Coordinates of C-alpha atoms and ligand atoms in Angstrom, one line a residue:
M610 CA 1.0 -31.7 -24.6
K611 CA -1.1 -28.7 -25.1
R612 CA -1.4 -26.3 -22.2
L613 CA -4.9 -25.3 -21.2
P614 CA -4.4 -21.4 -21.8
I615 CA -5.3 -19.5 -18.2
I616 CA -6.8 -15.8 -18.2
A617 CA -6.9 -14.3 -14.9
G618 CA -8.5 -11.2 -14.0
N619 CA -6.8 -9.0 -11.4
W620 CA -9.1 -6.3 -10.1
K621 CA -6.9 -5.0 -7.9
M622 CA -8.2 -2.4 -5.4
N623 CA -11.2 -1.9 -7.5
T624 CA -14.7 -2.8 -6.9
L625 CA -17.3 -2.6 -3.9
R626 CA -19.0 -5.6 -3.5
P627 CA -22.1 -5.2 -5.8
E628 CA -20.0 -3.9 -8.4
A629 CA -17.9 -7.4 -8.0
S630 CA -20.7 -9.2 -8.0
R631 CA -22.4 -7.9 -11.1
L632 CA -19.2 -8.4 -12.8
A633 CA -18.5 -11.6 -11.8
L634 CA -22.0 -12.7 -12.7
A635 CA -21.5 -11.3 -16.6
V636 CA -18.5 -13.0 -16.8
A637 CA -19.6 -16.2 -15.4
R638 CA -22.7 -16.4 -17.6
E639 CA -21.0 -15.3 -21.0
A640 CA -18.2 -17.6 -20.3
R641 CA -20.1 -20.5 -19.6
E642 CA -19.5 -21.9 -23.6
I643 CA -16.1 -21.7 -23.1
T644 CA -14.5 -22.4 -19.8
S645 CA -13.6 -26.3 -21.4
Q646 CA -11.2 -24.3 -23.7
V647 CA -10.0 -21.6 -21.5
E648 CA -9.3 -21.6 -17.4
V649 CA -10.9 -18.5 -16.4
V650 CA -9.9 -16.8 -12.9
L651 CA -11.2 -13.8 -11.1
C652 CA -9.3 -12.3 -8.7
P653 CA -11.3 -9.7 -6.8
P654 CA -10.0 -7.9 -3.4
F655 CA -10.4 -9.6 -0.2
T656 CA -13.5 -7.7 0.9
G657 CA -15.5 -8.9 -2.6
L658 CA -14.0 -12.7 -2.3
D659 CA -17.4 -13.9 -0.6
S660 CA -19.7 -12.3 -2.7
V661 CA -17.8 -13.0 -6.5
S662 CA -17.7 -16.5 -4.7
E663 CA -21.9 -16.5 -4.3
S664 CA -21.8 -14.9 -7.7
L665 CA -19.8 -18.1 -9.5
K666 CA -21.6 -20.7 -7.7
G667 CA -22.2 -23.7 -10.4
S668 CA -19.8 -22.0 -13.0
Q669 CA -16.4 -22.9 -14.1
V670 CA -14.9 -19.7 -14.0
L671 CA -12.8 -19.7 -10.8
L672 CA -12.0 -17.7 -8.0
G673 CA -8.6 -16.2 -7.1
A674 CA -6.9 -13.9 -4.7
Q675 CA -4.3 -11.1 -5.1
D676 CA -2.1 -12.2 -1.8
S677 CA -2.0 -14.2 1.3
H678 CA 0.6 -14.8 4.4
W679 CA 2.6 -17.6 4.7
K680 CA 1.6 -18.6 8.1
A681 CA -1.9 -20.6 8.3
E682 CA -2.9 -18.6 11.3
G683 CA -1.3 -16.0 14.2
A684 CA -0.6 -13.1 15.1
C685 CA -0.6 -11.2 11.8
T686 CA -2.6 -8.0 11.9
G687 CA -4.4 -7.3 8.8
E688 CA -3.2 -10.3 7.1
V689 CA -5.4 -13.2 5.2
S690 CA -4.3 -16.8 5.3
V691 CA -4.5 -19.8 2.6
P692 CA -6.8 -21.6 4.8
M693 CA -9.1 -18.3 5.3
L694 CA -8.9 -18.3 1.5
K695 CA -9.5 -21.9 0.9
E696 CA -12.7 -21.6 2.9
I697 CA -14.5 -19.1 1.3
G698 CA -13.9 -21.1 -2.2
V699 CA -10.6 -19.5 -3.4
S700 CA -8.4 -21.8 -6.2
W701 CA -5.6 -19.4 -7.0
V702 CA -3.3 -17.1 -5.6
I703 CA -1.0 -14.3 -7.0
V704 CA 2.1 -14.1 -5.5
G705 CA 4.7 -11.2 -6.0
H706 CA 2.8 -9.0 -7.7
S707 CA 5.4 -6.1 -8.7
E708 CA 2.9 -3.5 -6.8
R709 CA 3.4 -5.3 -3.9
R710 CA 7.3 -6.1 -4.3
R711 CA 7.9 -2.4 -5.1
G712 CA 5.1 -0.3 -3.7
L713 CA 5.1 -2.4 -0.7
G714 CA 8.5 -3.6 0.1
E715 CA 7.8 -7.2 -0.2
S716 CA 11.1 -8.9 -0.4
E717 CA 12.3 -12.0 -2.5
A718 CA 12.1 -14.0 0.7
M719 CA 8.6 -13.1 2.0
I720 CA 7.6 -13.7 -1.8
H721 CA 9.5 -17.6 -1.3
Q722 CA 7.6 -17.8 1.9
K723 CA 4.3 -16.6 0.6
L724 CA 4.6 -19.5 -2.7
M725 CA 5.6 -22.2 0.3
G726 CA 2.5 -21.4 2.0
V727 CA 0.3 -21.5 -0.9
L728 CA 1.5 -24.9 -1.8
Q729 CA 1.5 -26.3 1.2
G730 CA -1.9 -25.1 1.5
G731 CA -3.0 -26.8 -1.5
L732 CA -3.7 -23.9 -3.5
R733 CA -2.5 -23.3 -7.0
A734 CA 0.0 -19.8 -7.3
I735 CA 0.4 -17.6 -10.1
L736 CA 4.1 -16.1 -9.3
C737 CA 4.5 -12.5 -10.9
V738 CA 8.2 -12.0 -12.2
G739 CA 9.5 -8.9 -14.1
E740 CA 12.3 -6.1 -14.8
T741 CA 11.7 -2.6 -14.5
L742 CA 12.5 -0.3 -17.5
E743 CA 15.6 0.6 -15.9
E744 CA 16.9 -2.9 -15.1
R745 CA 16.0 -3.6 -19.1
K746 CA 17.6 -0.6 -20.4
R747 CA 21.0 -2.1 -18.4
A748 CA 20.1 -5.3 -20.1
Q749 CA 19.8 -7.4 -16.8
T750 CA 16.2 -8.5 -17.6
W751 CA 17.0 -12.2 -17.3
Q752 CA 19.5 -11.5 -14.6
V753 CA 16.4 -10.3 -12.6
I754 CA 13.8 -12.6 -13.7
E755 CA 16.2 -15.4 -13.0
R756 CA 17.3 -14.5 -9.6
Q757 CA 13.1 -14.1 -8.9
L758 CA 12.5 -17.5 -10.0
A759 CA 15.4 -19.2 -8.0
T760 CA 14.7 -17.6 -4.9
A761 CA 10.7 -18.2 -5.4
F762 CA 10.9 -21.8 -6.3
E763 CA 13.8 -22.7 -3.7
G764 CA 13.2 -26.2 -2.5
V765 CA 9.8 -26.9 -4.6
E766 CA 9.5 -30.4 -6.3
P767 CA 9.0 -30.7 -9.9
L768 CA 5.7 -32.1 -9.4
A769 CA 4.8 -29.4 -7.4
A770 CA 5.9 -26.3 -9.4
A771 CA 4.3 -27.9 -12.7
K772 CA 1.0 -27.0 -11.5
Q773 CA 1.8 -23.6 -11.1
V774 CA 1.9 -20.4 -13.2
V775 CA 4.5 -18.1 -13.8
A776 CA 3.4 -14.4 -15.0
Y777 CA 6.1 -12.9 -16.9
E778 CA 4.9 -8.9 -16.2
P779 CA 7.3 -6.5 -17.2
V780 CA 6.9 -3.7 -14.3
W781 CA 7.2 -1.0 -16.9
A782 CA 3.9 -2.7 -18.9
I783 CA 2.0 -2.5 -16.2
G784 CA -1.0 -0.1 -16.2
T785 CA 1.0 2.4 -18.6
G786 CA -0.7 0.9 -21.6
Q787 CA 2.6 -0.1 -23.1
N788 CA 3.0 -3.8 -23.5
A789 CA 5.9 -5.9 -24.4
T790 CA 6.1 -6.3 -28.1
P791 CA 5.5 -10.2 -29.0
A792 CA 9.1 -10.5 -29.9
Q793 CA 10.0 -9.0 -26.1
A794 CA 7.2 -11.2 -24.8
Q795 CA 8.1 -14.7 -26.0
E796 CA 12.0 -14.0 -25.9
V797 CA 11.5 -14.2 -22.3
H798 CA 8.8 -16.5 -21.8
A799 CA 10.9 -19.1 -23.8
Q800 CA 14.1 -18.1 -21.3
I801 CA 11.6 -19.1 -18.5
R802 CA 10.8 -22.4 -20.1
Q803 CA 14.4 -23.3 -21.1
W804 CA 15.2 -22.1 -16.7
L805 CA 12.1 -24.6 -15.5
S806 CA 13.3 -27.3 -17.7
K807 CA 16.8 -27.0 -16.3
R808 CA 16.1 -26.3 -12.6
F809 CA 12.7 -28.9 -12.6
S810 CA 12.6 -31.5 -15.8
P811 CA 11.5 -31.2 -19.4
S812 CA 8.0 -32.3 -18.3
C813 CA 7.8 -29.8 -15.9
A814 CA 8.4 -26.7 -18.6
T815 CA 6.2 -28.5 -21.2
A816 CA 3.4 -28.5 -18.4
L817 CA 3.9 -25.1 -16.3
R818 CA 1.6 -22.5 -17.8
L819 CA 3.2 -18.9 -18.5
Q820 CA 1.2 -16.0 -18.4
Y821 CA 2.0 -12.3 -20.2
G822 CA 0.7 -9.3 -17.8
G823 CA 1.0 -5.8 -18.5
S824 CA -1.0 -3.7 -20.7
A825 CA -3.1 -6.8 -22.2
K826 CA -6.4 -5.8 -23.7
P827 CA -8.6 -6.9 -26.2
D828 CA -6.5 -5.2 -29.2
N829 CA -3.3 -6.9 -28.4
A830 CA -4.5 -10.5 -26.6
E831 CA -4.5 -12.6 -29.8
E832 CA -1.3 -11.5 -31.0
L833 CA 0.3 -12.3 -27.7
L834 CA -1.5 -15.3 -27.1
R835 CA -0.5 -16.6 -30.3
L836 CA 3.0 -17.1 -29.3
P837 CA 4.2 -20.5 -28.5
D838 CA 5.3 -20.2 -24.8
V839 CA 2.2 -17.6 -24.1
D840 CA -0.4 -19.8 -22.3
G841 CA -2.6 -17.0 -20.7
L842 CA -2.7 -13.5 -19.8
L843 CA -2.5 -12.1 -16.1
V844 CA -5.0 -9.0 -16.9
G845 CA -5.7 -6.1 -14.7
G846 CA -7.2 -2.4 -16.3
A847 CA -9.2 -4.4 -18.7
S848 CA -10.4 -7.2 -16.7
L849 CA -12.6 -4.4 -14.6
Q850 CA -14.9 -4.5 -18.0
A851 CA -16.8 -7.9 -18.4
E852 CA -16.9 -6.7 -22.1
S853 CA -13.2 -6.2 -22.7
F854 CA -12.5 -9.7 -20.1
L855 CA -14.9 -11.3 -22.4
S856 CA -13.1 -10.5 -25.6
M857 CA -9.7 -11.6 -24.3
L858 CA -11.5 -14.7 -23.3
Q859 CA -12.5 -15.1 -26.9
S860 CA -9.2 -14.3 -28.1
A861 CA -7.5 -17.8 -26.2
V862 CA -10.2 -19.9 -27.6
K863 CA -9.7 -18.4 -31.4
A864 CA -5.4 -18.3 -30.6
K865 CA -5.1 -21.7 -28.9
G866 CA -7.6 -23.3 -31.2
G867 CA -9.8 -24.7 -28.3
C868 CA -8.6 -28.5 -27.3
A869 CA -8.8 -31.3 -25.2
C870 CA -5.7 -29.6 -22.8
S871 CA -4.5 -30.4 -19.5
T872 CA -3.6 -28.9 -16.7
E873 CA -1.4 -31.6 -15.0
P874 CA 2.1 -32.8 -15.9
S875 CA 2.1 -35.9 -17.8
Ligands
PGA2374 P1 -2.7 -4.2 -16.6 O1 -2.2 -5.1 -15.0 O2 -3.4 -5.0 -17.4 O3 -3.4 -2.9 -15.6 O4 -1.5 -3.5 -17.0 C1 -1.9 -6.3 -15.4 C2 -1.4 -6.7 -13.8 O5 -1.0 -5.9 -13.2 O6 -1.4 -8.1 -13.4

């Protein structure tokens, strides 16, 4: 089974609404020809979701959110729930980004609850995992990632898991300009796929798409996307310019060859 490549732009805390609309319109217009060959997701900040949702009307480019709360509603000041995101047209939610894990103290238990909230609410998750430089130096990369995966996916059924995305984002590569080498990325992606096969099933491991994230840019996109277990990219900085993001979409088409792919488990 060939997996449909998926490229997501994580705009982080960037773009005021007019800029967000302009960027989304430019991506939607230029990506029109290729959205059957690559799934494209834009994740603006919460305040840009409605304007980007408008800008994406009539296009196949999907809307993503950068976070969500696990509860559907309630006394959670400052939080945004999955039903609220759904109402505005969101399809994907980033869960467990390292900037939230490390910068904001989001625990693995919270990330598990958030993943469950996304699944129960009928949206799809881009679950981020990855090690710090210290952890890599101590040869703990896989130990850390395995724990992050096991905790996040606790109690999840194989069919539900297969529809999500796992993004391997080494913390030391995010926003640093220093991406993982293709060998480093492929090694971890292959380990994640093996883990998925054991934890869920071989068909889940074959269907679930794995993104690489961390200083992915036009210069390295094609090389990374040519790796057998890299099915897409989670792009921060390079997604803030339409031109560089679009060039990475083209890299996905080139590297993955364009095909009738499936996003569903067989
Ligand atoms: P970067 O960010 O591409 O700017 O390194 C990636 C991410 O944090 O998702």
